[in-house]
Amino acid sequence: MADQVRLSDALNELALAPTRALDDALDAYYAPDYTHRSDGKTLDRAEFTQLVAGMRDRVVSGTVTVLDEIRHGTTYAERHVYEITMTDGTTARREISVFGSFAEDGRFRHLSETGFDLAPDETTPTA
């Protein structure tokens, strides 16, 4: 299997601190048959691309802090906190848990996520 990608790198490239075109970033991290499940809804790659494009237009800046990350063969799990500032000045801070799988080339084939909002001063244990 090829080197596997990291979700935190994908998040930075897609929306938090993009340095390349959206299609190039998507191709670097997500397989052509990628699916994304969030809030009970599964998106195919085209729907996911639309979601990310909308986020990219609305996010001014952000950070992602990885709390846990596990890889075993083609299985992936990661937990992170992201903080973002939107174009309208609002901010968000969420903890997200992600479970998924890699394609043979090391890109993500599927990710399922769930998360919750955090208060600005709430800390997250990492143990």
Short mmCIF file of C-alpha atoms in Angstrom, two decimals, residues 25-109:
data_model
loop_
_atom_site.label_atom_id
_atom_site.label_comp_id
_atom_site.label_asym_id
_atom_site.label_seq_id
_atom_site.Cartn_x
_atom_site.Cartn_y
_atom_site.Cartn_z
CA ALA A 25 -6.33 19.06 -2.93
CA LEU A 26 -9.27 16.66 -3.24
CA ASP A 27 -7.33 14.41 -5.62
CA ALA A 28 -4.38 14.31 -3.23
CA TYR A 29 -6.42 13.04 -0.26
CA TYR A 30 -9.59 11.36 -1.51
CA ALA A 31 -10.04 8.37 -3.84
CA PRO A 32 -12.38 8.75 -6.86
CA ASP A 33 -14.99 6.52 -5.15
CA TYR A 34 -14.77 8.40 -1.82
CA THR A 35 -17.86 8.59 0.39
CA HIS A 36 -18.33 10.81 3.44
CA ARG A 37 -20.89 10.22 6.20
CA SER A 38 -21.82 12.99 8.62
CA ASP A 39 -24.97 13.66 10.64
CA GLY A 40 -26.64 10.53 9.27
CA LYS A 41 -26.18 11.46 5.62
CA THR A 42 -23.74 9.86 3.19
CA LEU A 43 -22.28 12.02 0.41
CA ASP A 44 -20.56 10.74 -2.72
CA ARG A 45 -17.41 12.46 -3.88
CA ALA A 46 -19.27 15.02 -6.05
CA GLU A 47 -21.55 15.99 -3.14
CA PHE A 48 -18.55 16.13 -0.79
CA THR A 49 -16.77 18.41 -3.28
CA GLN A 50 -19.73 20.82 -3.22
CA LEU A 51 -19.74 20.78 0.59
CA VAL A 52 -16.02 21.55 0.75
CA ALA A 53 -16.26 24.30 -1.88
CA GLY A 54 -18.94 26.00 0.22
CA MET A 55 -16.82 25.74 3.35
CA ARG A 56 -13.78 27.07 1.53
CA ASP A 57 -15.76 30.15 0.51
CA ARG A 58 -16.91 30.80 4.11
CA VAL A 59 -13.82 29.99 6.22
CA VAL A 60 -11.31 32.80 6.76
CA SER A 61 -8.92 30.87 8.98
CA GLY A 62 -8.73 27.87 11.22
CA THR A 63 -6.67 25.32 13.06
CA VAL A 64 -6.95 21.60 13.67
CA THR A 65 -5.43 19.84 16.67
CA VAL A 66 -5.16 16.06 16.45
CA LEU A 67 -5.92 14.38 19.78
CA ASP A 68 -5.72 10.73 18.65
CA GLU A 69 -4.88 9.03 15.36
CA ILE A 70 -4.75 5.31 14.70
CA ARG A 71 -4.00 3.37 11.51
CA HIS A 72 -4.16 -0.39 11.10
CA GLY A 73 -3.91 -1.71 7.56
CA THR A 74 -6.66 0.06 5.64
CA THR A 75 -8.53 1.11 8.80
CA TYR A 76 -8.29 4.69 10.09
CA ALA A 77 -9.53 6.48 13.21
CA GLU A 78 -8.82 10.01 14.31
CA ARG A 79 -10.12 12.52 16.86
CA HIS A 80 -9.45 16.23 16.54
CA VAL A 81 -10.59 19.68 17.60
CA TYR A 82 -10.97 22.36 14.99
CA GLU A 83 -11.41 26.07 15.49
CA ILE A 84 -12.56 28.24 12.60
CA THR A 85 -13.38 31.85 11.89
CA MET A 86 -15.96 32.51 9.20
CA THR A 87 -16.20 35.41 6.75
CA ASP A 88 -19.04 36.91 8.83
CA GLY A 89 -16.79 36.97 11.93
CA THR A 90 -18.44 34.06 13.74
CA THR A 91 -16.27 31.33 15.20
CA ALA A 92 -16.79 27.64 15.87
CA ARG A 93 -14.94 25.08 17.94
CA ARG A 94 -15.84 21.39 17.57
CA GLU A 95 -14.46 18.04 18.60
CA ILE A 96 -14.81 15.44 15.84
CA SER A 97 -14.29 11.67 15.89
CA VAL A 98 -13.68 10.05 12.52
CA PHE A 99 -13.59 6.39 11.47
CA GLY A 100 -12.86 5.21 7.97
CA SER A 101 -10.78 3.34 5.45
CA PHE A 102 -8.01 3.87 2.94
CA ALA A 103 -8.01 2.97 -0.74
CA GLU A 104 -5.12 0.87 -2.06
CA ASP A 105 -3.24 4.02 -3.10
CA GLY A 106 -3.29 5.43 0.46
CA ARG A 107 -6.01 8.06 -0.06
CA PHE A 108 -9.25 8.03 1.91
CA ARG A 109 -11.98 5.78 0.50
#
